[in-house]
Amino acid sequence: MLEDWVFLMAVFAVLMIPGPTNALWASSAHQQGIAKTSCYLPLQLLGYIYAISLWALFIHLMQPYWPKISLILHVGSSVYTVIWAFYLWKAKHLQKHSQQHKVIRPYQLFFATLKNPKALLFAAGIFPLHTWDDPLHTMSVFAAFSIILIPSALFWMCFGRALLDPENSPKNADRLYKGSAVLLIVCVLPVLIGLF
């Protein structure tokens, strides 16, 4: 039972990490509003389902020939995700990303999610091993994933909109970042416990 809670907290923690998709959520909510941006949630979910399934299939097919592939991909995607997180964790980088993506189209969010290294992280190490045993396990894991995806996306919409607001002072932006950093640290603890 504890493993299920660790899995759920790990999924939430990884979804909360700043990345290209979360930066698009922030930009879109700032430019188009939260109501219009939330209509894109099914596209992100679909992008993650495709990407995670493709990575899981690739790992399954390569496992007999290269037994350590799952571990190598897990470590590689973790490092890449952390690099992106540190890059986007600074307000100026998030603002620059927002200026480069003035109008967010639904297909941009889908493809950003499809190429997101977090999908590999989920397939290679965060999703339970029994996920792919039968369709019922797969559907239950993806159902839990989709339920966790909603508050994560809403957080990034609200957080990004508040952070990118030109009326927001640098002091308030700094507080927002510090608060989200504390939330991220609290969420990452179960992931670290799960690794050891």
PDB file of C-alpha atoms in Angstrom:
ATOM      1  CA  MET A   1       0.000   0.000   0.000  1.00  0.00           C
ATOM      2  CA  LEU A   2       2.861   2.374   0.829  1.00  0.00           C
ATOM      3  CA  GLU A   3       4.292   1.824  -2.666  1.00  0.00           C
ATOM      4  CA  ASP A   4       1.056   3.138  -4.211  1.00  0.00           C
ATOM      5  CA  TRP A   5       1.273   6.371  -2.218  1.00  0.00           C
ATOM      6  CA  VAL A   6       4.948   6.780  -3.079  1.00  0.00           C
ATOM      7  CA  PHE A   7       4.073   6.273  -6.753  1.00  0.00           C
ATOM      8  CA  LEU A   8       1.335   8.926  -6.603  1.00  0.00           C
ATOM      9  CA  MET A   9       3.575  11.426  -4.819  1.00  0.00           C
ATOM     10  CA  ALA A  10       6.385  10.717  -7.291  1.00  0.00           C
ATOM     11  CA  VAL A  11       4.068  11.388 -10.244  1.00  0.00           C
ATOM     12  CA  PHE A  12       2.898  14.642  -8.662  1.00  0.00           C
ATOM     13  CA  ALA A  13       6.457  15.716  -7.876  1.00  0.00           C
ATOM     14  CA  VAL A  14       7.677  15.092 -11.430  1.00  0.00           C
ATOM     15  CA  LEU A  15       4.674  16.862 -12.962  1.00  0.00           C
ATOM     16  CA  MET A  16       5.356  19.883 -10.746  1.00  0.00           C
ATOM     17  CA  ILE A  17       8.987  20.213 -11.861  1.00  0.00           C
ATOM     18  CA  PRO A  18       9.418  23.144 -14.258  1.00  0.00           C
ATOM     19  CA  GLY A  19       9.715  21.941 -17.825  1.00  0.00           C
ATOM     20  CA  PRO A  20       8.766  22.861 -21.374  1.00  0.00           C
ATOM     21  CA  THR A  21       5.124  21.812 -20.957  1.00  0.00           C
ATOM     22  CA  ASN A  22       4.702  23.664 -17.671  1.00  0.00           C
ATOM     23  CA  ALA A  23       6.264  26.753 -19.237  1.00  0.00           C
ATOM     24  CA  LEU A  24       3.666  26.528 -22.015  1.00  0.00           C
ATOM     25  CA  TRP A  25       0.897  26.236 -19.392  1.00  0.00           C
ATOM     26  CA  ALA A  26       2.226  29.358 -17.684  1.00  0.00           C
ATOM     27  CA  SER A  27       2.554  31.306 -20.956  1.00  0.00           C
ATOM     28  CA  SER A  28      -0.861  30.261 -22.222  1.00  0.00           C
ATOM     29  CA  ALA A  29      -2.639  31.109 -18.958  1.00  0.00           C
ATOM     30  CA  HIS A  30      -0.941  34.504 -18.933  1.00  0.00           C
ATOM     31  CA  GLN A  31      -1.826  35.280 -22.541  1.00  0.00           C
ATOM     32  CA  GLN A  32      -5.197  33.558 -23.037  1.00  0.00           C
ATOM     33  CA  GLY A  33      -6.567  33.088 -19.525  1.00  0.00           C
ATOM     34  CA  ILE A  34      -7.015  30.012 -17.365  1.00  0.00           C
ATOM     35  CA  ALA A  35     -10.453  29.052 -18.743  1.00  0.00           C
ATOM     36  CA  LYS A  36      -9.284  28.807 -22.360  1.00  0.00           C
ATOM     37  CA  THR A  37      -5.991  27.162 -21.401  1.00  0.00           C
ATOM     38  CA  SER A  38      -7.713  24.461 -19.335  1.00  0.00           C
ATOM     39  CA  CYS A  39      -9.420  23.244 -22.515  1.00  0.00           C
ATOM     40  CA  TYR A  40      -5.977  21.951 -23.583  1.00  0.00           C
ATOM     41  CA  LEU A  41      -5.746  19.481 -20.666  1.00  0.00           C
ATOM     42  CA  PRO A  42      -6.976  16.484 -22.730  1.00  0.00           C
ATOM     43  CA  LEU A  43      -4.234  17.166 -25.282  1.00  0.00           C
ATOM     44  CA  GLN A  44      -1.544  17.062 -22.618  1.00  0.00           C
ATOM     45  CA  LEU A  45      -2.977  13.836 -21.217  1.00  0.00           C
ATOM     46  CA  LEU A  46      -3.073  12.313 -24.700  1.00  0.00           C
ATOM     47  CA  GLY A  47       0.513  13.423 -25.333  1.00  0.00           C
ATOM     48  CA  TYR A  48       1.674  11.802 -22.099  1.00  0.00           C
ATOM     49  CA  ILE A  49      -0.239   8.577 -22.807  1.00  0.00           C
ATOM     50  CA  TYR A  50       1.356   8.277 -26.245  1.00  0.00           C
ATOM     51  CA  ALA A  51       4.854   9.190 -25.078  1.00  0.00           C
ATOM     52  CA  ILE A  52       4.847   6.976 -21.967  1.00  0.00           C
ATOM     53  CA  SER A  53       3.437   4.028 -23.915  1.00  0.00           C
ATOM     54  CA  LEU A  54       5.989   4.400 -26.714  1.00  0.00           C
ATOM     55  CA  TRP A  55       8.886   4.623 -24.244  1.00  0.00           C
ATOM     56  CA  ALA A  56       7.556   1.620 -22.309  1.00  0.00           C
ATOM     57  CA  LEU A  57       7.304  -0.375 -25.555  1.00  0.00           C
ATOM     58  CA  PHE A  58      10.833   0.631 -26.545  1.00  0.00           C
ATOM     59  CA  ILE A  59      12.197  -0.397 -23.136  1.00  0.00           C
ATOM     60  CA  HIS A  60      10.290  -3.696 -23.261  1.00  0.00           C
ATOM     61  CA  LEU A  61      11.638  -4.518 -26.727  1.00  0.00           C
ATOM     62  CA  MET A  62      15.227  -3.553 -25.868  1.00  0.00           C
ATOM     63  CA  GLN A  63      15.360  -5.178 -22.400  1.00  0.00           C
ATOM     64  CA  PRO A  64      16.347  -8.678 -23.654  1.00  0.00           C
ATOM     65  CA  TYR A  65      19.266  -7.273 -25.670  1.00  0.00           C
ATOM     66  CA  TRP A  66      20.350  -4.568 -23.260  1.00  0.00           C
ATOM     67  CA  PRO A  67      19.255  -5.361 -19.677  1.00  0.00           C
ATOM     68  CA  LYS A  68      20.419  -2.030 -18.216  1.00  0.00           C
ATOM     69  CA  ILE A  69      18.532   0.141 -20.718  1.00  0.00           C
ATOM     70  CA  SER A  70      15.786   1.036 -18.254  1.00  0.00           C
ATOM     71  CA  LEU A  71      18.283   2.253 -15.668  1.00  0.00           C
ATOM     72  CA  ILE A  72      20.320   4.207 -18.240  1.00  0.00           C
ATOM     73  CA  LEU A  73      17.223   5.905 -19.657  1.00  0.00           C
ATOM     74  CA  HIS A  74      15.901   6.622 -16.167  1.00  0.00           C
ATOM     75  CA  VAL A  75      19.121   8.348 -15.098  1.00  0.00           C
ATOM     76  CA  GLY A  76      19.455  10.183 -18.424  1.00  0.00           C
ATOM     77  CA  SER A  77      15.908  11.541 -18.361  1.00  0.00           C
ATOM     78  CA  SER A  78      16.303  12.528 -14.689  1.00  0.00           C
ATOM     79  CA  VAL A  79      19.422  14.557 -15.466  1.00  0.00           C
ATOM     80  CA  TYR A  80      17.794  16.233 -18.471  1.00  0.00           C
ATOM     81  CA  THR A  81      14.654  17.051 -16.441  1.00  0.00           C
ATOM     82  CA  VAL A  82      16.737  18.586 -13.641  1.00  0.00           C
ATOM     83  CA  ILE A  83      18.666  20.727 -16.157  1.00  0.00           C
ATOM     84  CA  TRP A  84      15.397  22.036 -17.632  1.00  0.00           C
ATOM     85  CA  ALA A  85      14.043  22.632 -14.121  1.00  0.00           C
ATOM     86  CA  PHE A  86      17.015  24.781 -13.141  1.00  0.00           C
ATOM     87  CA  TYR A  87      16.803  26.672 -16.425  1.00  0.00           C
ATOM     88  CA  LEU A  88      13.093  27.475 -16.080  1.00  0.00           C
ATOM     89  CA  TRP A  89      13.224  27.995 -12.322  1.00  0.00           C
ATOM     90  CA  LYS A  90      14.415  31.549 -12.868  1.00  0.00           C
ATOM     91  CA  ALA A  91      11.700  34.090 -13.593  1.00  0.00           C
ATOM     92  CA  LYS A  92      13.669  35.726 -16.411  1.00  0.00           C
ATOM     93  CA  HIS A  93      13.892  32.415 -18.306  1.00  0.00           C
ATOM     94  CA  LEU A  94      10.165  31.781 -17.879  1.00  0.00           C
ATOM     95  CA  GLN A  95       9.442  35.314 -19.135  1.00  0.00           C
ATOM     96  CA  LYS A  96      11.765  34.797 -22.114  1.00  0.00           C
ATOM     97  CA  HIS A  97       9.999  31.500 -22.901  1.00  0.00           C
ATOM     98  CA  SER A  98       6.648  33.304 -22.708  1.00  0.00           C
ATOM     99  CA  GLN A  99       7.826  36.006 -25.124  1.00  0.00           C
ATOM    100  CA  GLN A 100       8.990  33.387 -27.634  1.00  0.00           C
ATOM    101  CA  HIS A 101       5.595  31.650 -27.534  1.00  0.00           C
ATOM    102  CA  LYS A 102       3.166  34.540 -27.889  1.00  0.00           C
ATOM    103  CA  VAL A 103       0.173  32.426 -28.938  1.00  0.00           C
ATOM    104  CA  ILE A 104      -0.017  28.856 -27.703  1.00  0.00           C
ATOM    105  CA  ARG A 105      -1.736  26.492 -30.092  1.00  0.00           C
ATOM    106  CA  PRO A 106      -3.172  23.145 -28.921  1.00  0.00           C
ATOM    107  CA  TYR A 107      -0.812  21.146 -31.146  1.00  0.00           C
ATOM    108  CA  GLN A 108       2.201  22.913 -29.552  1.00  0.00           C
ATOM    109  CA  LEU A 109       1.166  21.652 -26.122  1.00  0.00           C
ATOM    110  CA  PHE A 110       0.572  18.141 -27.481  1.00  0.00           C
ATOM    111  CA  PHE A 111       3.987  17.937 -29.175  1.00  0.00           C
ATOM    112  CA  ALA A 112       5.774  19.552 -26.212  1.00  0.00           C
ATOM    113  CA  THR A 113       4.244  16.847 -24.006  1.00  0.00           C
ATOM    114  CA  LEU A 114       5.077  14.116 -26.509  1.00  0.00           C
ATOM    115  CA  LYS A 115       8.751  15.187 -26.508  1.00  0.00           C
ATOM    116  CA  ASN A 116       8.881  15.869 -22.769  1.00  0.00           C
ATOM    117  CA  PRO A 117      11.651  13.903 -20.991  1.00  0.00           C
ATOM    118  CA  LYS A 118       9.284  13.403 -18.060  1.00  0.00           C
ATOM    119  CA  ALA A 119       7.406  10.808 -20.142  1.00  0.00           C
ATOM    120  CA  LEU A 120      10.575   8.724 -20.305  1.00  0.00           C
ATOM    121  CA  LEU A 121      11.058   9.215 -16.579  1.00  0.00           C
ATOM    122  CA  PHE A 122       7.551   7.873 -15.931  1.00  0.00           C
ATOM    123  CA  ALA A 123       8.003   4.874 -18.246  1.00  0.00           C
ATOM    124  CA  ALA A 124      11.513   3.961 -17.095  1.00  0.00           C
ATOM    125  CA  GLY A 125      11.231   4.257 -13.357  1.00  0.00           C
ATOM    126  CA  ILE A 126       8.229   5.917 -11.770  1.00  0.00           C
ATOM    127  CA  PHE A 127       5.296   3.866 -13.009  1.00  0.00           C
ATOM    128  CA  PRO A 128       5.023   0.559 -11.091  1.00  0.00           C
ATOM    129  CA  LEU A 129       6.433  -2.535 -12.791  1.00  0.00           C
ATOM    130  CA  HIS A 130       2.983  -4.170 -12.902  1.00  0.00           C
ATOM    131  CA  THR A 131       1.584  -1.284 -15.003  1.00  0.00           C
ATOM    132  CA  TRP A 132       2.015  -3.167 -18.258  1.00  0.00           C
ATOM    133  CA  ASP A 133       0.994  -6.636 -16.982  1.00  0.00           C
ATOM    134  CA  ASP A 134      -2.620  -6.365 -18.085  1.00  0.00           C
ATOM    135  CA  PRO A 135      -4.998  -3.719 -19.446  1.00  0.00           C
ATOM    136  CA  LEU A 136      -6.727  -3.223 -16.073  1.00  0.00           C
ATOM    137  CA  HIS A 137      -3.462  -2.265 -14.365  1.00  0.00           C
ATOM    138  CA  THR A 138      -2.578   0.038 -17.258  1.00  0.00           C
ATOM    139  CA  MET A 139      -5.945   1.793 -17.143  1.00  0.00           C
ATOM    140  CA  SER A 140      -5.847   2.204 -13.351  1.00  0.00           C
ATOM    141  CA  VAL A 141      -2.329   3.696 -13.429  1.00  0.00           C
ATOM    142  CA  PHE A 142      -3.254   6.090 -16.243  1.00  0.00           C
ATOM    143  CA  ALA A 143      -6.488   7.023 -14.412  1.00  0.00           C
ATOM    144  CA  ALA A 144      -4.460   7.909 -11.308  1.00  0.00           C
ATOM    145  CA  PHE A 145      -1.992   9.773 -13.533  1.00  0.00           C
ATOM    146  CA  SER A 146      -4.749  11.824 -15.184  1.00  0.00           C
ATOM    147  CA  ILE A 147      -6.272  12.740 -11.806  1.00  0.00           C
ATOM    148  CA  ILE A 148      -2.865  13.982 -10.613  1.00  0.00           C
ATOM    149  CA  LEU A 149      -2.215  15.827 -13.889  1.00  0.00           C
ATOM    150  CA  ILE A 150      -5.170  18.193 -13.385  1.00  0.00           C
ATOM    151  CA  PRO A 151      -4.023  19.949 -10.161  1.00  0.00           C
ATOM    152  CA  SER A 152      -0.466  20.088 -11.473  1.00  0.00           C
ATOM    153  CA  ALA A 153      -1.548  21.830 -14.674  1.00  0.00           C
ATOM    154  CA  LEU A 154      -3.867  24.179 -12.761  1.00  0.00           C
ATOM    155  CA  PHE A 155      -1.026  25.096 -10.411  1.00  0.00           C
ATOM    156  CA  TRP A 156       1.217  25.998 -13.342  1.00  0.00           C
ATOM    157  CA  MET A 157      -1.556  28.009 -14.976  1.00  0.00           C
ATOM    158  CA  CYS A 158      -2.170  30.048 -11.799  1.00  0.00           C
ATOM    159  CA  PHE A 159       1.506  30.244 -10.850  1.00  0.00           C
ATOM    160  CA  GLY A 160       2.609  31.240 -14.341  1.00  0.00           C
ATOM    161  CA  ARG A 161      -0.151  33.778 -14.749  1.00  0.00           C
ATOM    162  CA  ALA A 162       0.732  35.404 -11.422  1.00  0.00           C
ATOM    163  CA  LEU A 163       4.444  35.298 -12.129  1.00  0.00           C
ATOM    164  CA  LEU A 164       4.255  36.685 -15.654  1.00  0.00           C
ATOM    165  CA  ASP A 165       1.832  39.450 -14.720  1.00  0.00           C
ATOM    166  CA  PRO A 166       3.581  42.759 -15.506  1.00  0.00           C
ATOM    167  CA  GLU A 167       1.962  44.366 -12.435  1.00  0.00           C
ATOM    168  CA  ASN A 168       3.563  41.769 -10.189  1.00  0.00           C
ATOM    169  CA  SER A 169       6.559  43.148  -8.351  1.00  0.00           C
ATOM    170  CA  PRO A 170       9.886  41.278  -8.380  1.00  0.00           C
ATOM    171  CA  LYS A 171       9.496  40.788  -4.624  1.00  0.00           C
ATOM    172  CA  ASN A 172       6.156  38.980  -5.078  1.00  0.00           C
ATOM    173  CA  ALA A 173       7.616  36.897  -7.913  1.00  0.00           C
ATOM    174  CA  ASP A 174      10.480  35.923  -5.632  1.00  0.00           C
ATOM    175  CA  ARG A 175       7.993  34.835  -2.940  1.00  0.00           C
ATOM    176  CA  LEU A 176       6.059  32.789  -5.483  1.00  0.00           C
ATOM    177  CA  TYR A 177       9.237  31.013  -6.561  1.00  0.00           C
ATOM    178  CA  LYS A 178      10.300  30.333  -2.974  1.00  0.00           C
ATOM    179  CA  GLY A 179       6.868  28.956  -2.121  1.00  0.00           C
ATOM    180  CA  SER A 180       6.855  26.667  -5.140  1.00  0.00           C
ATOM    181  CA  ALA A 181      10.400  25.540  -4.309  1.00  0.00           C
ATOM    182  CA  VAL A 182       9.255  24.479  -0.831  1.00  0.00           C
ATOM    183  CA  LEU A 183       6.289  22.628  -2.365  1.00  0.00           C
ATOM    184  CA  LEU A 184       8.605  20.901  -4.827  1.00  0.00           C
ATOM    185  CA  ILE A 185      11.009  19.813  -2.073  1.00  0.00           C
ATOM    186  CA  VAL A 186       8.126  18.362  -0.042  1.00  0.00           C
ATOM    187  CA  CYS A 187       6.889  16.445  -3.097  1.00  0.00           C
ATOM    188  CA  VAL A 188      10.321  15.142  -4.070  1.00  0.00           C
ATOM    189  CA  LEU A 189      10.930  13.481  -0.675  1.00  0.00           C
ATOM    190  CA  PRO A 190       8.749  10.428  -1.506  1.00  0.00           C
ATOM    191  CA  VAL A 191      10.569  10.069  -4.838  1.00  0.00           C
ATOM    192  CA  LEU A 192      13.907   9.894  -3.025  1.00  0.00           C
ATOM    193  CA  ILE A 193      12.491   7.418  -0.509  1.00  0.00           C
ATOM    194  CA  GLY A 194      11.227   5.276  -3.405  1.00  0.00           C
ATOM    195  CA  LEU A 195      14.659   5.243  -5.064  1.00  0.00           C
ATOM    196  CA  PHE A 196      16.378   3.903  -1.962  1.00  0.00           C
TER     197      PHE A 196
END
